[in-house]
Amino acid sequence: MSIDTPLRTESLSLRRRPWIVRCGWVAAGVASLLLVAVTIQWQTAAEPNPIPTEFPTVWATMDMGRFEEAEKLHDTLMRQKQHGQAYLILDAALCLSYKDFEAAESRIQAATSKGALRPYALEILGKSFHGRQRWYDAERAFATLAQENPQSHVAHFWLAVVYNDLHMFGQAIREVRLATELQPNAPRARVLLGSILVRAGRYLEASLQYQQALKLVASDAALHVTSTVSWTAALVRCLLQAGQFDAAMAAIATVAEPSVELQVLRAECLLALGQPAEAERECRRILDHDENQLAALVTLVKASMQQKAAPEYAQLLEAELAKNPTNSEVMYLLAQIHGQLGNQQRQQELLTQSKRLKQLQIRSIELLDDVWWQPDNVDGRLELAGIFDELGDIAQAKMWRQAADGCQQRIKALQDNRP
């Protein structure tokens, strides 16, 4: 399947599974080392399995997310006994689409595919390992696919995904650039490259990747509906960071029904363009519909403070700070308001806390520079996890711990000389 294939979220157990009765289950306790050895060390010199004429049609149908249609075609192929290997591989792909990773891997192991079907099997296996956060196994599967098929954009894209998840950004950029060179019309590869460039603070370069992805997705109805709004928001954030405020407004205008996130970004653009009154009106309109939109409240306070003192927002911001005591932006705005109100002690408390958070943020940037090209720097990743814990960013902290765990897996596997 291509890099743009969606995965289904419903469980396979909720749908019919005719192939389970026919094929049976491989024992659930098979060790992962045996699975990797069996699947990745296939002998390419063996008699190749031909690709049945129906196979590309079924694969392409799944590629487009048309799973119901794919299952019907798959069942037709299954009845052709001479194509058992192809059947098992398509079976594995269907299991993967349901995120039934163990079933997908068991079918690939049963297939032990060689020849023309091998790249498809390696792709499914790598995606399944990635879904189970078995980082080293996923890296090895996709690296094998890339080594045997240097022109495979799928292999390089998924290597980039694995390296990005491990926060090995230098390696991720190298692989995703290869993927975009091999298949320039794959939008998600450009979005991935854009997101990595954002981490590096290279906002203009990132915006070019998002713009290209949006051009590509405009001609793809399946991706257009789900991706346009979120990718446009990412583009606008890059343009705002790069000081391209007019371009950011123009990007928002391309979306017929902007999300709340895009509406808040439009208010931020108006504020940056020196139109605080218009920004304030936009934020008030958003908050009238949903008073819990913190980003809109923050922008509203900024807009109000540009026009006049904003003491009426002190209570609201104190309430928000109580919910999230590490929100440095709210903390700084609140300190300014207390300064206007003459509450010097409270202002100083907030500024001291804000300074501590700023120091943590600076340290996180320094560490990010350290680990960027250091795939084995486990300590740096763990320190980043601790910093984000202190900053109250639980998602980032979890992500960095996962990255550290993945690096430890990778180091141990390399030390053990795993096949």
Short mmCIF file of C-alpha atoms in Angstrom, two decimals:
data_model
loop_
_atom_site.label_atom_id
_atom_site.label_comp_id
_atom_site.label_asym_id
_atom_site.label_seq_id
_atom_site.Cartn_x
_atom_site.Cartn_y
_atom_site.Cartn_z
CA MET A 1 0.00 0.00 0.00
CA SER A 2 1.14 3.52 -0.62
CA ILE A 3 2.15 6.05 1.98
CA ASP A 4 -1.25 7.73 1.71
CA THR A 5 -3.36 4.67 2.51
CA PRO A 6 -5.69 5.18 5.50
CA LEU A 7 -6.16 2.57 8.21
CA ARG A 8 -9.57 1.58 9.49
CA THR A 9 -10.29 2.02 13.17
CA GLU A 10 -13.00 -0.59 13.74
CA SER A 11 -11.97 -3.97 15.07
CA LEU A 12 -11.60 -6.90 12.71
CA SER A 13 -13.56 -9.00 15.19
CA LEU A 14 -16.67 -6.90 14.49
CA ARG A 15 -16.67 -7.90 10.85
CA ARG A 16 -16.77 -11.23 9.05
CA ARG A 17 -13.46 -13.09 8.97
CA PRO A 18 -13.94 -15.97 6.52
CA TRP A 19 -10.23 -16.38 5.98
CA ILE A 20 -9.56 -17.11 9.65
CA VAL A 21 -11.52 -20.36 9.44
CA ARG A 22 -9.77 -21.35 6.24
CA CYS A 23 -6.22 -20.46 7.23
CA GLY A 24 -6.22 -20.88 11.01
CA TRP A 25 -4.18 -18.86 13.44
CA VAL A 26 -0.44 -19.12 13.89
CA ALA A 27 0.35 -19.65 17.55
CA ALA A 28 0.20 -16.32 19.37
CA GLY A 29 3.29 -17.08 21.40
CA VAL A 30 5.75 -17.19 18.48
CA ALA A 31 8.77 -15.15 19.53
CA SER A 32 9.39 -11.89 17.69
CA LEU A 33 12.98 -12.89 16.95
CA LEU A 34 11.79 -15.99 15.08
CA LEU A 35 9.24 -13.92 13.18
CA VAL A 36 11.85 -11.42 12.05
CA ALA A 37 14.27 -14.18 11.09
CA VAL A 38 11.64 -16.02 9.05
CA THR A 39 10.21 -12.99 7.30
CA ILE A 40 13.23 -10.81 6.64
CA GLN A 41 15.76 -13.51 5.80
CA TRP A 42 13.80 -15.05 2.93
CA GLN A 43 16.10 -16.37 0.26
CA THR A 44 15.57 -14.23 -2.81
CA ALA A 45 17.22 -16.87 -4.97
CA ALA A 46 14.27 -19.25 -4.43
CA GLU A 47 11.63 -19.85 -7.07
CA PRO A 48 9.73 -16.54 -7.38
CA ASN A 49 5.99 -16.35 -6.83
CA PRO A 50 4.29 -14.74 -9.81
CA ILE A 51 1.90 -11.86 -9.21
CA PRO A 52 -1.61 -12.90 -10.29
CA THR A 53 -3.30 -10.55 -12.71
CA GLU A 54 -5.98 -9.68 -10.13
CA PHE A 55 -3.45 -8.77 -7.42
CA PRO A 56 -2.63 -5.18 -8.52
CA THR A 57 -6.34 -4.36 -8.74
CA VAL A 58 -7.05 -5.53 -5.19
CA TRP A 59 -3.93 -3.80 -3.86
CA ALA A 60 -4.82 -0.53 -5.59
CA THR A 61 -8.38 -0.74 -4.25
CA MET A 62 -7.07 -1.04 -0.69
CA ASP A 63 -4.59 1.71 -1.50
CA MET A 64 -7.53 4.07 -2.04
CA GLY A 65 -9.22 3.01 1.20
CA ARG A 66 -12.04 1.15 -0.58
CA PHE A 67 -11.89 -1.80 1.79
CA GLU A 68 -15.37 -3.27 1.23
CA GLU A 69 -14.69 -3.55 -2.49
CA ALA A 70 -11.22 -4.91 -1.80
CA GLU A 71 -12.62 -7.69 0.39
CA LYS A 72 -14.92 -8.86 -2.42
CA LEU A 73 -12.05 -8.92 -4.89
CA HIS A 74 -9.90 -10.64 -2.28
CA ASP A 75 -12.46 -13.42 -1.82
CA THR A 76 -12.55 -13.97 -5.58
CA LEU A 77 -8.77 -14.35 -5.64
CA MET A 78 -8.90 -16.70 -2.65
CA ARG A 79 -10.96 -19.19 -4.64
CA GLN A 80 -8.13 -19.48 -7.15
CA LYS A 81 -6.05 -22.06 -5.28
CA GLN A 82 -2.95 -21.53 -7.38
CA HIS A 83 -2.53 -18.04 -5.92
CA GLY A 84 -2.23 -19.00 -2.24
CA GLN A 85 0.79 -16.78 -1.53
CA ALA A 86 -0.88 -13.71 -3.02
CA TYR A 87 -4.03 -14.52 -1.08
CA LEU A 88 -2.16 -14.60 2.24
CA ILE A 89 -0.44 -11.29 1.51
CA LEU A 90 -3.73 -9.57 0.65
CA ASP A 91 -5.22 -11.18 3.76
CA ALA A 92 -2.41 -9.63 5.80
CA ALA A 93 -3.04 -6.24 4.21
CA LEU A 94 -6.71 -6.41 5.17
CA CYS A 95 -5.77 -7.33 8.75
CA LEU A 96 -3.36 -4.39 8.79
CA SER A 97 -6.11 -2.03 7.63
CA TYR A 98 -8.04 -3.06 10.78
CA LYS A 99 -4.89 -2.61 12.91
CA ASP A 100 -4.97 -6.33 13.69
CA PHE A 101 -1.19 -6.47 13.73
CA GLU A 102 -0.69 -9.97 15.10
CA ALA A 103 -2.98 -11.45 12.44
CA ALA A 104 -1.17 -9.52 9.71
CA GLU A 105 2.23 -10.78 10.88
CA SER A 106 1.03 -14.38 11.18
CA ARG A 107 -0.16 -14.36 7.57
CA ILE A 108 3.11 -12.91 6.31
CA GLN A 109 4.98 -15.58 8.25
CA ALA A 110 2.77 -18.27 6.74
CA ALA A 111 3.33 -16.86 3.26
CA THR A 112 7.16 -16.74 3.51
CA SER A 113 6.85 -14.91 0.21
CA LYS A 114 9.67 -14.68 -2.29
CA GLY A 115 10.23 -13.13 -5.67
CA ALA A 116 7.77 -10.59 -7.03
CA LEU A 117 5.51 -10.68 -3.95
CA ARG A 118 8.31 -10.06 -1.45
CA PRO A 119 8.22 -6.22 -1.52
CA TYR A 120 4.51 -6.25 -0.66
CA ALA A 121 5.12 -8.62 2.24
CA LEU A 122 8.00 -6.54 3.61
CA GLU A 123 5.88 -3.40 3.42
CA ILE A 124 3.05 -4.98 5.40
CA LEU A 125 5.46 -6.42 7.95
CA GLY A 126 7.21 -3.09 8.50
CA LYS A 127 3.92 -1.23 8.93
CA SER A 128 2.72 -3.84 11.41
CA PHE A 129 5.92 -3.60 13.47
CA HIS A 130 5.59 0.19 13.43
CA GLY A 131 1.98 -0.03 14.61
CA ARG A 132 3.16 -2.13 17.55
CA GLN A 133 6.03 0.29 18.32
CA ARG A 134 8.65 -2.35 17.60
CA TRP A 135 10.94 0.31 16.23
CA TYR A 136 14.04 -1.73 15.43
CA ASP A 137 12.04 -4.46 13.70
CA ALA A 138 10.18 -1.84 11.65
CA GLU A 139 13.44 -0.11 10.73
CA ARG A 140 14.97 -3.42 9.65
CA ALA A 141 11.98 -4.41 7.53
CA PHE A 142 11.88 -1.09 5.67
CA ALA A 143 15.68 -0.94 5.37
CA THR A 144 15.59 -4.39 3.76
CA LEU A 145 12.86 -3.21 1.41
CA ALA A 146 14.90 -0.12 0.50
CA GLN A 147 18.07 -2.15 -0.02
CA GLU A 148 16.36 -4.63 -2.32
CA ASN A 149 14.22 -1.97 -4.03
CA PRO A 150 16.19 1.32 -4.09
CA GLN A 151 13.41 3.04 -6.07
CA SER A 152 10.72 2.22 -3.49
CA HIS A 153 9.34 5.53 -2.21
CA VAL A 154 7.26 3.55 0.30
CA ALA A 155 10.40 2.12 1.93
CA HIS A 156 12.07 5.51 2.30
CA PHE A 157 8.89 7.22 3.52
CA TRP A 158 8.31 4.65 6.23
CA LEU A 159 11.94 4.73 7.29
CA ALA A 160 11.43 8.48 7.72
CA VAL A 161 8.29 7.82 9.80
CA VAL A 162 10.19 5.41 12.06
CA TYR A 163 13.13 7.81 12.48
CA ASN A 164 10.76 10.70 13.15
CA ASP A 165 9.01 8.68 15.86
CA LEU A 166 12.42 7.99 17.38
CA HIS A 167 13.22 11.72 17.10
CA MET A 168 16.18 10.87 14.85
CA PHE A 169 15.43 13.93 12.76
CA GLY A 170 18.54 14.06 10.63
CA GLN A 171 17.97 10.52 9.40
CA ALA A 172 14.25 11.22 8.97
CA ILE A 173 14.93 14.23 6.72
CA ARG A 174 17.35 12.21 4.60
CA GLU A 175 14.81 9.42 4.03
CA VAL A 176 11.77 11.61 3.42
CA ARG A 177 13.68 13.71 0.89
CA LEU A 178 14.49 10.48 -0.95
CA ALA A 179 10.81 9.57 -0.84
CA THR A 180 9.73 12.90 -2.34
CA GLU A 181 12.36 12.60 -5.07
CA LEU A 182 11.16 9.11 -5.97
CA GLN A 183 7.47 10.06 -5.92
CA PRO A 184 7.01 13.85 -6.11
CA ASN A 185 3.20 13.55 -6.12
CA ALA A 186 2.89 11.89 -2.68
CA PRO A 187 1.41 14.60 -0.41
CA ARG A 188 1.95 12.93 2.96
CA ALA A 189 5.69 12.67 2.40
CA ARG A 190 5.77 16.45 1.98
CA VAL A 191 3.64 16.94 5.10
CA LEU A 192 6.03 14.75 7.08
CA LEU A 193 9.01 16.73 5.78
CA GLY A 194 7.22 19.96 6.67
CA SER A 195 6.57 18.81 10.23
CA ILE A 196 10.23 17.85 10.72
CA LEU A 197 11.41 21.20 9.34
CA VAL A 198 9.08 22.96 11.79
CA ARG A 199 10.86 21.20 14.66
CA ALA A 200 14.10 22.66 13.31
CA GLY A 201 12.61 26.16 13.17
CA ARG A 202 12.90 26.25 9.37
CA TYR A 203 9.41 27.68 8.87
CA LEU A 204 9.71 29.02 5.32
CA GLU A 205 11.08 25.71 4.05
CA ALA A 206 8.30 23.89 5.90
CA SER A 207 5.64 26.18 4.42
CA LEU A 208 6.80 25.28 0.90
CA GLN A 209 6.27 21.59 1.67
CA TYR A 210 2.77 22.20 3.05
CA GLN A 211 1.89 24.33 0.03
CA GLN A 212 3.03 21.58 -2.32
CA ALA A 213 1.06 18.97 -0.37
CA LEU A 214 -2.10 21.08 -0.60
CA LYS A 215 -1.67 21.43 -4.36
CA LEU A 216 -1.32 17.67 -4.70
CA VAL A 217 -4.25 16.85 -2.45
CA ALA A 218 -6.57 19.22 -4.31
CA SER A 219 -6.84 16.66 -7.10
CA ASP A 220 -7.44 13.71 -4.75
CA ALA A 221 -11.03 13.66 -3.51
CA ALA A 222 -10.38 10.99 -0.87
CA LEU A 223 -7.60 12.97 0.78
CA HIS A 224 -8.96 16.44 0.06
CA VAL A 225 -11.84 16.30 2.53
CA THR A 226 -9.85 15.02 5.49
CA SER A 227 -6.55 16.77 4.95
CA THR A 228 -7.10 20.26 3.54
CA VAL A 229 -8.15 22.00 6.75
CA SER A 230 -5.49 20.48 9.03
CA TRP A 231 -2.70 20.95 6.50
CA THR A 232 -3.78 24.54 5.85
CA ALA A 233 -3.61 25.22 9.59
CA ALA A 234 -0.06 23.84 9.66
CA LEU A 235 0.84 26.05 6.69
CA VAL A 236 -0.63 29.14 8.35
CA ARG A 237 1.32 28.51 11.55
CA CYS A 238 4.54 28.30 9.55
CA LEU A 239 3.75 31.53 7.70
CA LEU A 240 2.94 33.31 10.97
CA GLN A 241 6.23 32.18 12.48
CA ALA A 242 8.04 33.37 9.35
CA GLY A 243 6.33 36.78 9.48
CA GLN A 244 4.41 36.17 6.24
CA PHE A 245 1.11 37.52 7.57
CA ASP A 246 -0.55 38.41 4.26
CA ALA A 247 0.31 35.00 2.85
CA ALA A 248 -1.16 33.39 5.97
CA MET A 249 -4.43 35.30 5.49
CA ALA A 250 -4.52 34.26 1.83
CA ALA A 251 -4.06 30.60 2.81
CA ILE A 252 -6.96 30.78 5.28
CA ALA A 253 -9.16 32.32 2.58
CA THR A 254 -8.77 29.20 0.43
CA VAL A 255 -10.81 27.12 2.91
CA ALA A 256 -14.55 27.48 2.36
CA GLU A 257 -15.51 26.36 5.88
CA PRO A 258 -12.58 27.15 8.19
CA SER A 259 -12.28 25.21 11.43
CA VAL A 260 -12.20 26.95 14.81
CA GLU A 261 -8.42 26.56 14.74
CA LEU A 262 -8.25 28.44 11.43
CA GLN A 263 -10.59 31.13 12.77
CA VAL A 264 -8.27 31.69 15.74
CA LEU A 265 -5.30 31.79 13.39
CA ARG A 266 -7.09 34.41 11.32
CA ALA A 267 -7.46 36.51 14.48
CA GLU A 268 -3.73 36.08 15.15
CA CYS A 269 -3.01 37.22 11.60
CA LEU A 270 -5.19 40.31 12.04
CA LEU A 271 -3.37 41.13 15.26
CA ALA A 272 0.01 40.69 13.58
CA LEU A 273 -1.13 42.95 10.72
CA GLY A 274 -1.88 45.75 13.19
CA GLN A 275 -5.66 45.31 13.26
CA PRO A 276 -6.35 44.59 16.97
CA ALA A 277 -9.98 45.73 16.84
CA GLU A 278 -10.78 43.26 14.04
CA ALA A 279 -8.85 40.53 15.88
CA GLU A 280 -10.82 41.24 19.05
CA ARG A 281 -14.14 40.98 17.19
CA GLU A 282 -13.09 37.68 15.62
CA CYS A 283 -12.14 36.24 19.02
CA ARG A 284 -15.35 37.43 20.67
CA ARG A 285 -17.36 35.73 17.93
CA ILE A 286 -15.46 32.47 18.50
CA LEU A 287 -15.89 32.66 22.28
CA ASP A 288 -19.61 33.37 21.92
CA HIS A 289 -19.94 29.93 20.33
CA ASP A 290 -17.45 28.17 22.63
CA GLU A 291 -16.17 29.93 25.73
CA ASN A 292 -13.57 27.18 26.32
CA GLN A 293 -11.40 28.15 23.35
CA LEU A 294 -8.25 29.16 25.26
CA ALA A 295 -6.32 30.18 22.13
CA ALA A 296 -9.11 32.61 21.24
CA LEU A 297 -9.12 34.03 24.78
CA VAL A 298 -5.35 34.56 24.74
CA THR A 299 -5.53 36.33 21.38
CA LEU A 300 -8.46 38.42 22.63
CA VAL A 301 -6.46 39.58 25.65
CA LYS A 302 -3.49 40.45 23.44
CA ALA A 303 -5.72 42.44 21.11
CA SER A 304 -7.39 44.25 24.00
CA MET A 305 -4.06 45.14 25.59
CA GLN A 306 -2.88 46.72 22.35
CA GLN A 307 -5.85 49.07 22.47
CA LYS A 308 -6.30 49.65 26.19
CA ALA A 309 -5.66 48.20 29.63
CA ALA A 310 -7.39 44.86 30.09
CA PRO A 311 -7.99 44.40 33.84
CA GLU A 312 -11.35 42.69 33.21
CA TYR A 313 -9.51 39.62 31.91
CA ALA A 314 -7.46 39.04 35.08
CA GLN A 315 -10.03 36.71 36.63
CA LEU A 316 -10.47 34.70 33.43
CA LEU A 317 -6.73 34.27 32.99
CA GLU A 318 -6.25 33.31 36.65
CA ALA A 319 -8.86 30.59 36.14
CA GLU A 320 -7.07 29.35 33.03
CA LEU A 321 -3.72 29.37 34.84
CA ALA A 322 -5.26 27.30 37.64
CA LYS A 323 -6.24 24.69 35.03
CA ASN A 324 -2.81 24.74 33.40
CA PRO A 325 -0.19 26.15 35.79
CA THR A 326 2.62 25.83 33.23
CA ASN A 327 1.05 27.87 30.42
CA SER A 328 3.79 30.45 30.03
CA GLU A 329 1.82 32.56 27.55
CA VAL A 330 -1.14 32.96 29.92
CA MET A 331 1.29 33.55 32.79
CA TYR A 332 3.07 36.37 30.97
CA LEU A 333 -0.17 38.10 29.92
CA LEU A 334 -1.48 37.84 33.47
CA ALA A 335 1.73 39.37 34.83
CA GLN A 336 1.27 42.34 32.48
CA ILE A 337 -2.32 42.83 33.62
CA HIS A 338 -1.37 42.69 37.31
CA GLY A 339 1.29 45.28 36.54
CA GLN A 340 -1.42 47.53 35.09
CA LEU A 341 -3.52 46.95 38.21
CA GLY A 342 -0.60 47.79 40.52
CA ASN A 343 -0.41 44.28 42.00
CA GLN A 344 3.38 44.24 42.08
CA GLN A 345 3.77 41.17 44.30
CA ARG A 346 1.56 38.98 42.10
CA GLN A 347 3.25 40.33 38.99
CA GLN A 348 6.68 39.42 40.37
CA GLU A 349 5.53 35.89 41.29
CA LEU A 350 4.28 35.34 37.78
CA LEU A 351 7.40 36.76 36.17
CA THR A 352 9.63 34.51 38.32
CA GLN A 353 7.63 31.43 37.32
CA SER A 354 7.63 32.55 33.70
CA LYS A 355 11.42 32.96 33.79
CA ARG A 356 11.83 29.40 35.11
CA LEU A 357 9.63 28.05 32.31
CA LYS A 358 11.63 30.07 29.78
CA GLN A 359 14.86 28.51 31.06
CA LEU A 360 13.37 25.05 30.62
CA GLN A 361 12.28 25.91 27.09
CA ILE A 362 15.80 27.14 26.24
CA ARG A 363 17.29 23.95 27.66
CA SER A 364 14.87 21.86 25.58
CA ILE A 365 16.06 23.66 22.44
CA GLU A 366 19.69 22.97 23.37
CA LEU A 367 18.93 19.30 23.94
CA LEU A 368 17.02 19.08 20.69
CA ASP A 369 20.13 20.31 18.89
CA ASP A 370 22.15 17.63 20.71
CA VAL A 371 19.89 14.69 19.85
CA TRP A 372 19.10 15.81 16.29
CA TRP A 373 21.98 13.82 14.78
CA GLN A 374 22.54 11.46 17.73
CA PRO A 375 20.29 8.42 17.32
CA ASP A 376 21.83 6.71 20.37
CA ASN A 377 21.50 9.64 22.80
CA VAL A 378 19.05 8.01 25.22
CA ASP A 379 19.92 10.30 28.15
CA GLY A 380 19.18 13.43 26.13
CA ARG A 381 15.77 12.09 25.16
CA LEU A 382 14.96 11.17 28.76
CA GLU A 383 16.02 14.64 29.96
CA LEU A 384 13.71 16.16 27.35
CA ALA A 385 10.88 13.98 28.65
CA GLY A 386 11.53 15.31 32.17
CA ILE A 387 11.58 18.91 30.94
CA PHE A 388 8.26 18.50 29.18
CA ASP A 389 6.81 16.92 32.32
CA GLU A 390 7.81 20.07 34.21
CA LEU A 391 6.40 22.22 31.42
CA GLY A 392 3.10 20.37 31.69
CA ASP A 393 3.26 19.03 28.14
CA ILE A 394 2.29 15.43 28.85
CA ALA A 395 2.02 14.45 25.19
CA GLN A 396 5.56 15.63 24.40
CA ALA A 397 6.92 13.99 27.55
CA LYS A 398 5.33 10.68 26.55
CA MET A 399 6.65 11.00 23.02
CA TRP A 400 10.22 11.59 24.20
CA ARG A 401 10.04 8.61 26.58
CA GLN A 402 8.85 6.45 23.70
CA ALA A 403 11.73 7.79 21.61
CA ALA A 404 14.20 6.93 24.37
CA ASP A 405 12.72 3.45 24.68
CA GLY A 406 12.93 2.98 20.93
CA CYS A 407 16.59 4.04 20.93
CA GLN A 408 17.33 1.58 23.74
CA GLN A 409 15.64 -1.20 21.75
CA ARG A 410 17.70 -0.27 18.71
CA ILE A 411 21.00 -0.14 20.63
CA LYS A 412 20.35 -3.49 22.31
CA ALA A 413 19.41 -5.11 19.01
CA LEU A 414 22.57 -3.83 17.36
CA GLN A 415 24.71 -4.99 20.30
CA ASP A 416 23.10 -8.42 20.16
CA ASN A 417 23.83 -8.57 16.42
CA ARG A 418 20.28 -9.57 15.71
CA PRO A 419 19.77 -10.92 12.20
#
